[in-house]
Amino acid sequence: MKMPGNMQAMMQQAQKMQERLQAEVALIRVDGTAGGGMVSVKMDGQKNVLAVKIDAEVAGDVEMLQDLVLAACNEAVKKVDEETQKKMGGMLGGLGIPPGMF
């Protein structure tokens, strides 16, 4: 099915924007911390954990360490989501698409 020229141009523009957004999201790097910085998690825009740092002080208490790692990961995921929303909001703002739609 062939689309009218204007619609086809809009679809191409949307695809280019999506590719640009994916490239920008891939560059996102955030740190999530817990326990006053005793545990730190570095995460990328695709929510891959890149690094984990654990202060030796909490290494002996396994339960507390598990809780701190979990909290740091959750904070990092939240930050990735916020950064992604900011980037999407900036790109989609000019198109008149309501915030939160994506």
PDB file of N, CA and C in Angstrom:
ATOM      1  N   MET A   1       0.847  -1.182   0.000  1.00  0.00           N
ATOM      2  CA  MET A   1       0.000   0.000   0.000  1.00  0.00           C
ATOM      3  C   MET A   1       0.893   1.246   0.000  1.00  0.00           C
ATOM      4  N   LYS A   2       0.634   2.114  -0.926  1.00  0.00           N
ATOM      5  CA  LYS A   2       1.430   3.325  -1.056  1.00  0.00           C
ATOM      6  C   LYS A   2       0.786   4.452  -0.254  1.00  0.00           C
ATOM      7  N   MET A   3       1.628   5.163   0.529  1.00  0.00           N
ATOM      8  CA  MET A   3       1.125   6.258   1.352  1.00  0.00           C
ATOM      9  C   MET A   3       1.265   7.566   0.588  1.00  0.00           C
ATOM     10  N   PRO A   4       0.394   8.519   0.887  1.00  0.00           N
ATOM     11  CA  PRO A   4       0.557   9.843   0.285  1.00  0.00           C
ATOM     12  C   PRO A   4       1.924  10.414   0.646  1.00  0.00           C
ATOM     13  N   GLY A   5       2.464  11.283  -0.216  1.00  0.00           N
ATOM     14  CA  GLY A   5       3.802  11.852  -0.032  1.00  0.00           C
ATOM     15  C   GLY A   5       4.032  12.470   1.329  1.00  0.00           C
ATOM     16  N   ASN A   6       3.062  13.236   1.827  1.00  0.00           N
ATOM     17  CA  ASN A   6       3.211  13.902   3.115  1.00  0.00           C
ATOM     18  C   ASN A   6       3.313  12.880   4.247  1.00  0.00           C
ATOM     19  N   MET A   7       2.498  11.852   4.181  1.00  0.00           N
ATOM     20  CA  MET A   7       2.501  10.816   5.220  1.00  0.00           C
ATOM     21  C   MET A   7       3.819  10.040   5.183  1.00  0.00           C
ATOM     22  N   GLN A   8       4.293   9.769   3.979  1.00  0.00           N
ATOM     23  CA  GLN A   8       5.554   9.038   3.839  1.00  0.00           C
ATOM     24  C   GLN A   8       6.708   9.873   4.413  1.00  0.00           C
ATOM     25  N   ALA A   9       6.708  11.160   4.147  1.00  0.00           N
ATOM     26  CA  ALA A   9       7.743  12.048   4.678  1.00  0.00           C
ATOM     27  C   ALA A   9       7.689  12.083   6.208  1.00  0.00           C
ATOM     28  N   MET A  10       6.481  12.112   6.759  1.00  0.00           N
ATOM     29  CA  MET A  10       6.327  12.117   8.219  1.00  0.00           C
ATOM     30  C   MET A  10       6.855  10.813   8.819  1.00  0.00           C
ATOM     31  N   MET A  11       6.579   9.705   8.166  1.00  0.00           N
ATOM     32  CA  MET A  11       7.046   8.407   8.665  1.00  0.00           C
ATOM     33  C   MET A  11       8.579   8.339   8.628  1.00  0.00           C
ATOM     34  N   GLN A  12       9.182   8.877   7.564  1.00  0.00           N
ATOM     35  CA  GLN A  12      10.633   8.895   7.473  1.00  0.00           C
ATOM     36  C   GLN A  12      11.231   9.777   8.567  1.00  0.00           C
ATOM     37  N   GLN A  13      10.592  10.918   8.807  1.00  0.00           N
ATOM     38  CA  GLN A  13      11.061  11.816   9.861  1.00  0.00           C
ATOM     39  C   GLN A  13      10.953  11.136  11.226  1.00  0.00           C
ATOM     40  N   ALA A  14       9.854  10.440  11.457  1.00  0.00           N
ATOM     41  CA  ALA A  14       9.669   9.740  12.731  1.00  0.00           C
ATOM     42  C   ALA A  14      10.721   8.648  12.897  1.00  0.00           C
ATOM     43  N   GLN A  15      11.037   7.951  11.831  1.00  0.00           N
ATOM     44  CA  GLN A  15      12.049   6.892  11.911  1.00  0.00           C
ATOM     45  C   GLN A  15      13.422   7.483  12.221  1.00  0.00           C
ATOM     46  N   LYS A  16      13.752   8.608  11.600  1.00  0.00           N
ATOM     47  CA  LYS A  16      15.036   9.262  11.879  1.00  0.00           C
ATOM     48  C   LYS A  16      15.103   9.721  13.329  1.00  0.00           C
ATOM     49  N   MET A  17      13.991  10.255  13.834  1.00  0.00           N
ATOM     50  CA  MET A  17      13.958  10.700  15.231  1.00  0.00           C
ATOM     51  C   MET A  17      14.129   9.520  16.171  1.00  0.00           C
ATOM     52  N   GLN A  18      13.494   8.396  15.835  1.00  0.00           N
ATOM     53  CA  GLN A  18      13.608   7.213  16.675  1.00  0.00           C
ATOM     54  C   GLN A  18      15.050   6.716  16.699  1.00  0.00           C
ATOM     55  N   GLU A  19      15.705   6.708  15.557  1.00  0.00           N
ATOM     56  CA  GLU A  19      17.098   6.277  15.493  1.00  0.00           C
ATOM     57  C   GLU A  19      17.993   7.210  16.304  1.00  0.00           C
ATOM     58  N   ARG A  20      17.741   8.520  16.195  1.00  0.00           N
ATOM     59  CA  ARG A  20      18.529   9.494  16.955  1.00  0.00           C
ATOM     60  C   ARG A  20      18.304   9.320  18.460  1.00  0.00           C
ATOM     61  N   LEU A  21      17.057   9.092  18.837  1.00  0.00           N
ATOM     62  CA  LEU A  21      16.735   8.884  20.250  1.00  0.00           C
ATOM     63  C   LEU A  21      17.437   7.637  20.780  1.00  0.00           C
ATOM     64  N   GLN A  22      17.399   6.551  20.011  1.00  0.00           N
ATOM     65  CA  GLN A  22      18.067   5.322  20.447  1.00  0.00           C
ATOM     66  C   GLN A  22      19.564   5.546  20.632  1.00  0.00           C
ATOM     67  N   ALA A  23      20.167   6.319  19.729  1.00  0.00           N
ATOM     68  CA  ALA A  23      21.594   6.613  19.852  1.00  0.00           C
ATOM     69  C   ALA A  23      21.870   7.440  21.100  1.00  0.00           C
ATOM     70  N   GLU A  24      21.011   8.411  21.387  1.00  0.00           N
ATOM     71  CA  GLU A  24      21.204   9.243  22.574  1.00  0.00           C
ATOM     72  C   GLU A  24      20.982   8.445  23.851  1.00  0.00           C
ATOM     73  N   VAL A  25      19.984   7.570  23.861  1.00  0.00           N
ATOM     74  CA  VAL A  25      19.715   6.743  25.038  1.00  0.00           C
ATOM     75  C   VAL A  25      20.893   5.809  25.301  1.00  0.00           C
ATOM     76  N   ALA A  26      21.500   5.304  24.233  1.00  0.00           N
ATOM     77  CA  ALA A  26      22.653   4.409  24.398  1.00  0.00           C
ATOM     78  C   ALA A  26      23.811   5.101  25.101  1.00  0.00           C
ATOM     79  N   LEU A  27      23.888   6.423  25.015  1.00  0.00           N
ATOM     80  CA  LEU A  27      24.977   7.181  25.631  1.00  0.00           C
ATOM     81  C   LEU A  27      24.716   7.529  27.094  1.00  0.00           C
ATOM     82  N   ILE A  28      23.502   7.303  27.571  1.00  0.00           N
ATOM     83  CA  ILE A  28      23.164   7.631  28.958  1.00  0.00           C
ATOM     84  C   ILE A  28      24.003   6.778  29.911  1.00  0.00           C
ATOM     85  N   ARG A  29      24.539   7.425  30.922  1.00  0.00           N
ATOM     86  CA  ARG A  29      25.246   6.746  32.005  1.00  0.00           C
ATOM     87  C   ARG A  29      24.765   7.369  33.309  1.00  0.00           C
ATOM     88  N   VAL A  30      24.317   6.526  34.243  1.00  0.00           N
ATOM     89  CA  VAL A  30      23.860   7.025  35.544  1.00  0.00           C
ATOM     90  C   VAL A  30      24.503   6.197  36.646  1.00  0.00           C
ATOM     91  N   ASP A  31      24.524   6.784  37.849  1.00  0.00           N
ATOM     92  CA  ASP A  31      24.986   6.084  39.038  1.00  0.00           C
ATOM     93  C   ASP A  31      23.845   6.048  40.037  1.00  0.00           C
ATOM     94  N   GLY A  32      23.591   4.873  40.567  1.00  0.00           N
ATOM     95  CA  GLY A  32      22.640   4.723  41.662  1.00  0.00           C
ATOM     96  C   GLY A  32      23.428   4.357  42.905  1.00  0.00           C
ATOM     97  N   THR A  33      23.099   4.994  44.011  1.00  0.00           N
ATOM     98  CA  THR A  33      23.832   4.713  45.244  1.00  0.00           C
ATOM     99  C   THR A  33      22.872   4.369  46.363  1.00  0.00           C
ATOM    100  N   ALA A  34      23.396   3.702  47.367  1.00  0.00           N
ATOM    101  CA  ALA A  34      22.605   3.365  48.552  1.00  0.00           C
ATOM    102  C   ALA A  34      23.541   3.325  49.750  1.00  0.00           C
ATOM    103  N   GLY A  35      22.962   3.474  50.912  1.00  0.00           N
ATOM    104  CA  GLY A  35      23.740   3.422  52.145  1.00  0.00           C
ATOM    105  C   GLY A  35      24.742   4.551  52.242  1.00  0.00           C
ATOM    106  N   GLY A  36      24.336   5.731  51.775  1.00  0.00           N
ATOM    107  CA  GLY A  36      25.236   6.877  51.832  1.00  0.00           C
ATOM    108  C   GLY A  36      26.466   6.703  50.952  1.00  0.00           C
ATOM    109  N   GLY A  37      26.307   5.971  49.857  1.00  0.00           N
ATOM    110  CA  GLY A  37      27.417   5.766  48.932  1.00  0.00           C
ATOM    111  C   GLY A  37      28.215   4.508  49.208  1.00  0.00           C
ATOM    112  N   MET A  38      27.773   3.705  50.169  1.00  0.00           N
ATOM    113  CA  MET A  38      28.498   2.471  50.476  1.00  0.00           C
ATOM    114  C   MET A  38      28.393   1.459  49.339  1.00  0.00           C
ATOM    115  N   VAL A  39      27.294   1.538  48.578  1.00  0.00           N
ATOM    116  CA  VAL A  39      27.119   0.707  47.386  1.00  0.00           C
ATOM    117  C   VAL A  39      26.768   1.632  46.238  1.00  0.00           C
ATOM    118  N   SER A  40      27.427   1.414  45.119  1.00  0.00           N
ATOM    119  CA  SER A  40      27.205   2.243  43.943  1.00  0.00           C
ATOM    120  C   SER A  40      27.077   1.337  42.721  1.00  0.00           C
ATOM    121  N   VAL A  41      26.105   1.666  41.852  1.00  0.00           N
ATOM    122  CA  VAL A  41      25.879   0.903  40.633  1.00  0.00           C
ATOM    123  C   VAL A  41      25.897   1.870  39.457  1.00  0.00           C
ATOM    124  N   LYS A  42      26.686   1.562  38.441  1.00  0.00           N
ATOM    125  CA  LYS A  42      26.717   2.354  37.209  1.00  0.00           C
ATOM    126  C   LYS A  42      25.899   1.597  36.170  1.00  0.00           C
ATOM    127  N   MET A  43      25.011   2.337  35.467  1.00  0.00           N
ATOM    128  CA  MET A  43      24.096   1.710  34.513  1.00  0.00           C
ATOM    129  C   MET A  43      24.047   2.542  33.238  1.00  0.00           C
ATOM    130  N   ASP A  44      23.836   1.856  32.105  1.00  0.00           N
ATOM    131  CA  ASP A  44      23.710   2.575  30.836  1.00  0.00           C
ATOM    132  C   ASP A  44      22.236   2.771  30.482  1.00  0.00           C
ATOM    133  N   GLY A  45      21.991   3.402  29.350  1.00  0.00           N
ATOM    134  CA  GLY A  45      20.627   3.728  28.938  1.00  0.00           C
ATOM    135  C   GLY A  45      19.750   2.535  28.619  1.00  0.00           C
ATOM    136  N   GLN A  46      20.364   1.386  28.343  1.00  0.00           N
ATOM    137  CA  GLN A  46      19.580   0.166  28.118  1.00  0.00           C
ATOM    138  C   GLN A  46      19.393  -0.630  29.410  1.00  0.00           C
ATOM    139  N   LYS A  47      19.748  -0.010  30.525  1.00  0.00           N
ATOM    140  CA  LYS A  47      19.605  -0.584  31.864  1.00  0.00           C
ATOM    141  C   LYS A  47      20.511  -1.789  32.093  1.00  0.00           C
ATOM    142  N   ASN A  48      21.663  -1.782  31.419  1.00  0.00           N
ATOM    143  CA  ASN A  48      22.691  -2.779  31.682  1.00  0.00           C
ATOM    144  C   ASN A  48      23.567  -2.261  32.813  1.00  0.00           C
ATOM    145  N   VAL A  49      23.825  -3.103  33.801  1.00  0.00           N
ATOM    146  CA  VAL A  49      24.711  -2.720  34.899  1.00  0.00           C
ATOM    147  C   VAL A  49      26.143  -2.808  34.380  1.00  0.00           C
ATOM    148  N   LEU A  50      26.853  -1.696  34.457  1.00  0.00           N
ATOM    149  CA  LEU A  50      28.217  -1.622  33.944  1.00  0.00           C
ATOM    150  C   LEU A  50      29.260  -1.843  35.027  1.00  0.00           C
ATOM    151  N   ALA A  51      28.934  -1.437  36.245  1.00  0.00           N
ATOM    152  CA  ALA A  51      29.896  -1.575  37.342  1.00  0.00           C
ATOM    153  C   ALA A  51      29.159  -1.545  38.673  1.00  0.00           C
ATOM    154  N   VAL A  52      29.738  -2.218  39.642  1.00  0.00           N
ATOM    155  CA  VAL A  52      29.222  -2.210  41.015  1.00  0.00           C
ATOM    156  C   VAL A  52      30.408  -1.961  41.938  1.00  0.00           C
ATOM    157  N   LYS A  53      30.260  -0.993  42.834  1.00  0.00           N
ATOM    158  CA  LYS A  53      31.299  -0.724  43.828  1.00  0.00           C
ATOM    159  C   LYS A  53      30.688  -0.932  45.209  1.00  0.00           C
ATOM    160  N   ILE A  54      31.410  -1.676  46.031  1.00  0.00           N
ATOM    161  CA  ILE A  54      30.926  -1.993  47.372  1.00  0.00           C
ATOM    162  C   ILE A  54      32.006  -1.624  48.373  1.00  0.00           C
ATOM    163  N   ASP A  55      31.629  -0.808  49.353  1.00  0.00           N
ATOM    164  CA  ASP A  55      32.547  -0.421  50.422  1.00  0.00           C
ATOM    165  C   ASP A  55      32.814  -1.656  51.287  1.00  0.00           C
ATOM    166  N   ALA A  56      34.059  -1.882  51.627  1.00  0.00           N
ATOM    167  CA  ALA A  56      34.450  -3.045  52.423  1.00  0.00           C
ATOM    168  C   ALA A  56      33.702  -3.117  53.752  1.00  0.00           C
ATOM    169  N   GLU A  57      33.267  -1.976  54.249  1.00  0.00           N
ATOM    170  CA  GLU A  57      32.569  -1.914  55.535  1.00  0.00           C
ATOM    171  C   GLU A  57      31.266  -2.723  55.534  1.00  0.00           C
ATOM    172  N   VAL A  58      30.588  -2.806  54.394  1.00  0.00           N
ATOM    173  CA  VAL A  58      29.307  -3.529  54.351  1.00  0.00           C
ATOM    174  C   VAL A  58      29.451  -4.937  53.799  1.00  0.00           C
ATOM    175  N   ALA A  59      30.655  -5.314  53.392  1.00  0.00           N
ATOM    176  CA  ALA A  59      30.861  -6.620  52.774  1.00  0.00           C
ATOM    177  C   ALA A  59      30.593  -7.786  53.730  1.00  0.00           C
ATOM    178  N   GLY A  60      30.732  -7.568  55.030  1.00  0.00           N
ATOM    179  CA  GLY A  60      30.536  -8.650  55.984  1.00  0.00           C
ATOM    180  C   GLY A  60      29.085  -8.952  56.303  1.00  0.00           C
ATOM    181  N   ASP A  61      28.193  -7.988  56.145  1.00  0.00           N
ATOM    182  CA  ASP A  61      26.774  -8.164  56.466  1.00  0.00           C
ATOM    183  C   ASP A  61      26.025  -8.466  55.177  1.00  0.00           C
ATOM    184  N   VAL A  62      25.826  -9.733  54.884  1.00  0.00           N
ATOM    185  CA  VAL A  62      25.260 -10.165  53.603  1.00  0.00           C
ATOM    186  C   VAL A  62      23.859  -9.608  53.377  1.00  0.00           C
ATOM    187  N   GLU A  63      23.003  -9.678  54.379  1.00  0.00           N
ATOM    188  CA  GLU A  63      21.629  -9.192  54.201  1.00  0.00           C
ATOM    189  C   GLU A  63      21.599  -7.704  53.907  1.00  0.00           C
ATOM    190  N   MET A  64      22.374  -6.931  54.646  1.00  0.00           N
ATOM    191  CA  MET A  64      22.404  -5.495  54.406  1.00  0.00           C
ATOM    192  C   MET A  64      22.994  -5.219  53.024  1.00  0.00           C
ATOM    193  N   LEU A  65      24.028  -5.953  52.646  1.00  0.00           N
ATOM    194  CA  LEU A  65      24.650  -5.770  51.343  1.00  0.00           C
ATOM    195  C   LEU A  65      23.647  -6.062  50.223  1.00  0.00           C
ATOM    196  N   GLN A  66      22.889  -7.109  50.358  1.00  0.00           N
ATOM    197  CA  GLN A  66      21.869  -7.437  49.354  1.00  0.00           C
ATOM    198  C   GLN A  66      20.858  -6.309  49.228  1.00  0.00           C
ATOM    199  N   ASP A  67      20.412  -5.783  50.361  1.00  0.00           N
ATOM    200  CA  ASP A  67      19.440  -4.682  50.349  1.00  0.00           C
ATOM    201  C   ASP A  67      20.020  -3.432  49.688  1.00  0.00           C
ATOM    202  N   LEU A  68      21.277  -3.132  49.988  1.00  0.00           N
ATOM    203  CA  LEU A  68      21.905  -1.943  49.426  1.00  0.00           C
ATOM    204  C   LEU A  68      22.122  -2.070  47.921  1.00  0.00           C
ATOM    205  N   VAL A  69      22.521  -3.251  47.462  1.00  0.00           N
ATOM    206  CA  VAL A  69      22.711  -3.456  46.022  1.00  0.00           C
ATOM    207  C   VAL A  69      21.367  -3.322  45.307  1.00  0.00           C
ATOM    208  N   LEU A  70      20.341  -3.906  45.873  1.00  0.00           N
ATOM    209  CA  LEU A  70      19.002  -3.805  45.289  1.00  0.00           C
ATOM    210  C   LEU A  70      18.544  -2.350  45.228  1.00  0.00           C
ATOM    211  N   ALA A  71      18.740  -1.618  46.305  1.00  0.00           N
ATOM    212  CA  ALA A  71      18.324  -0.213  46.344  1.00  0.00           C
ATOM    213  C   ALA A  71      19.111   0.617  45.327  1.00  0.00           C
ATOM    214  N   ALA A  72      20.411   0.373  45.205  1.00  0.00           N
ATOM    215  CA  ALA A  72      21.233   1.119  44.252  1.00  0.00           C
ATOM    216  C   ALA A  72      20.804   0.818  42.816  1.00  0.00           C
ATOM    217  N   CYS A  73      20.509  -0.436  42.525  1.00  0.00           N
ATOM    218  CA  CYS A  73      20.037  -0.810  41.180  1.00  0.00           C
ATOM    219  C   CYS A  73      18.705  -0.140  40.869  1.00  0.00           C
ATOM    220  N   ASN A  74      17.796  -0.156  41.817  1.00  0.00           N
ATOM    221  CA  ASN A  74      16.492   0.474  41.594  1.00  0.00           C
ATOM    222  C   ASN A  74      16.622   1.977  41.381  1.00  0.00           C
ATOM    223  N   GLU A  75      17.519   2.616  42.116  1.00  0.00           N
ATOM    224  CA  GLU A  75      17.738   4.051  41.931  1.00  0.00           C
ATOM    225  C   GLU A  75      18.310   4.324  40.539  1.00  0.00           C
ATOM    226  N   ALA A  76      19.244   3.484  40.100  1.00  0.00           N
ATOM    227  CA  ALA A  76      19.843   3.665  38.776  1.00  0.00           C
ATOM    228  C   ALA A  76      18.789   3.494  37.680  1.00  0.00           C
ATOM    229  N   VAL A  77      17.920   2.510  37.808  1.00  0.00           N
ATOM    230  CA  VAL A  77      16.852   2.294  36.820  1.00  0.00           C
ATOM    231  C   VAL A  77      15.943   3.519  36.759  1.00  0.00           C
ATOM    232  N   LYS A  78      15.601   4.057  37.914  1.00  0.00           N
ATOM    233  CA  LYS A  78      14.757   5.251  37.962  1.00  0.00           C
ATOM    234  C   LYS A  78      15.432   6.419  37.248  1.00  0.00           C
ATOM    235  N   LYS A  79      16.733   6.586  37.472  1.00  0.00           N
ATOM    236  CA  LYS A  79      17.464   7.677  36.827  1.00  0.00           C
ATOM    237  C   LYS A  79      17.528   7.487  35.312  1.00  0.00           C
ATOM    238  N   VAL A  80      17.712   6.247  34.852  1.00  0.00           N
ATOM    239  CA  VAL A  80      17.714   5.984  33.406  1.00  0.00           C
ATOM    240  C   VAL A  80      16.355   6.358  32.820  1.00  0.00           C
ATOM    241  N   ASP A  81      15.284   5.966  33.485  1.00  0.00           N
ATOM    242  CA  ASP A  81      13.936   6.302  33.009  1.00  0.00           C
ATOM    243  C   ASP A  81      13.744   7.818  32.931  1.00  0.00           C
ATOM    244  N   GLU A  82      14.213   8.530  33.942  1.00  0.00           N
ATOM    245  CA  GLU A  82      14.076   9.993  33.953  1.00  0.00           C
ATOM    246  C   GLU A  82      14.866  10.628  32.813  1.00  0.00           C
ATOM    247  N   GLU A  83      16.087  10.169  32.602  1.00  0.00           N
ATOM    248  CA  GLU A  83      16.924  10.714  31.530  1.00  0.00           C
ATOM    249  C   GLU A  83      16.310  10.420  30.159  1.00  0.00           C
ATOM    250  N   THR A  84      15.778   9.221  29.998  1.00  0.00           N
ATOM    251  CA  THR A  84      15.148   8.848  28.731  1.00  0.00           C
ATOM    252  C   THR A  84      13.927   9.719  28.479  1.00  0.00           C
ATOM    253  N   GLN A  85      13.118   9.955  29.511  1.00  0.00           N
ATOM    254  CA  GLN A  85      11.941  10.812  29.367  1.00  0.00           C
ATOM    255  C   GLN A  85      12.331  12.232  28.978  1.00  0.00           C
ATOM    256  N   LYS A  86      13.410  12.745  29.576  1.00  0.00           N
ATOM    257  CA  LYS A  86      13.879  14.091  29.234  1.00  0.00           C
ATOM    258  C   LYS A  86      14.254  14.164  27.764  1.00  0.00           C
ATOM    259  N   LYS A  87      15.003  13.170  27.303  1.00  0.00           N
ATOM    260  CA  LYS A  87      15.430  13.162  25.903  1.00  0.00           C
ATOM    261  C   LYS A  87      14.237  13.038  24.971  1.00  0.00           C
ATOM    262  N   MET A  88      13.291  12.185  25.323  1.00  0.00           N
ATOM    263  CA  MET A  88      12.101  12.010  24.485  1.00  0.00           C
ATOM    264  C   MET A  88      11.265  13.279  24.486  1.00  0.00           C
ATOM    265  N   GLY A  89      11.137  13.901  25.639  1.00  0.00           N
ATOM    266  CA  GLY A  89      10.355  15.131  25.736  1.00  0.00           C
ATOM    267  C   GLY A  89      10.928  16.223  24.865  1.00  0.00           C
ATOM    268  N   GLY A  90      12.241  16.334  24.846  1.00  0.00           N
ATOM    269  CA  GLY A  90      12.892  17.341  24.016  1.00  0.00           C
ATOM    270  C   GLY A  90      12.685  17.080  22.542  1.00  0.00           C
ATOM    271  N   MET A  91      12.757  15.826  22.142  1.00  0.00           N
ATOM    272  CA  MET A  91      12.612  15.491  20.723  1.00  0.00           C
ATOM    273  C   MET A  91      11.161  15.575  20.258  1.00  0.00           C
ATOM    274  N   LEU A  92      10.252  15.132  21.112  1.00  0.00           N
ATOM    275  CA  LEU A  92       8.850  15.059  20.703  1.00  0.00           C
ATOM    276  C   LEU A  92       8.111  16.364  20.945  1.00  0.00           C
ATOM    277  N   GLY A  93       8.721  17.275  21.693  1.00  0.00           N
ATOM    278  CA  GLY A  93       8.064  18.535  22.031  1.00  0.00           C
ATOM    279  C   GLY A  93       7.615  19.318  20.814  1.00  0.00           C
ATOM    280  N   GLY A  94       8.417  19.308  19.773  1.00  0.00           N
ATOM    281  CA  GLY A  94       8.094  20.071  18.573  1.00  0.00           C
ATOM    282  C   GLY A  94       7.016  19.435  17.726  1.00  0.00           C
ATOM    283  N   LEU A  95       6.639  18.205  18.029  1.00  0.00           N
ATOM    284  CA  LEU A  95       5.628  17.528  17.222  1.00  0.00           C
ATOM    285  C   LEU A  95       4.220  17.686  17.777  1.00  0.00           C
ATOM    286  N   GLY A  96       4.091  18.284  18.946  1.00  0.00           N
ATOM    287  CA  GLY A  96       2.771  18.471  19.537  1.00  0.00           C
ATOM    288  C   GLY A  96       2.190  17.215  20.145  1.00  0.00           C
ATOM    289  N   ILE A  97       3.047  16.239  20.469  1.00  0.00           N
ATOM    290  CA  ILE A  97       2.582  14.997  21.094  1.00  0.00           C
ATOM    291  C   ILE A  97       2.524  15.238  22.598  1.00  0.00           C
ATOM    292  N   PRO A  98       1.400  14.880  23.230  1.00  0.00           N
ATOM    293  CA  PRO A  98       1.254  15.142  24.665  1.00  0.00           C
ATOM    294  C   PRO A  98       2.327  14.433  25.488  1.00  0.00           C
ATOM    295  N   PRO A  99       2.823  15.088  26.551  1.00  0.00           N
ATOM    296  CA  PRO A  99       3.835  14.456  27.413  1.00  0.00           C
ATOM    297  C   PRO A  99       3.282  13.174  28.037  1.00  0.00           C
ATOM    298  N   GLY A 100       4.151  12.206  28.205  1.00  0.00           N
ATOM    299  CA  GLY A 100       3.756  10.945  28.818  1.00  0.00           C
ATOM    300  C   GLY A 100       3.132   9.954  27.858  1.00  0.00           C
ATOM    301  N   MET A 101       2.894  10.366  26.621  1.00  0.00           N
ATOM    302  CA  MET A 101       2.278   9.457  25.665  1.00  0.00           C
ATOM    303  C   MET A 101       3.228   8.319  25.339  1.00  0.00           C
ATOM    304  N   PHE A 102       4.526   8.594  25.373  1.00  0.00           N
ATOM    305  CA  PHE A 102       5.519   7.557  25.132  1.00  0.00           C
ATOM    306  C   PHE A 102       6.230   7.262  26.421  1.00  0.00           C
TER     307      PHE A 102
END
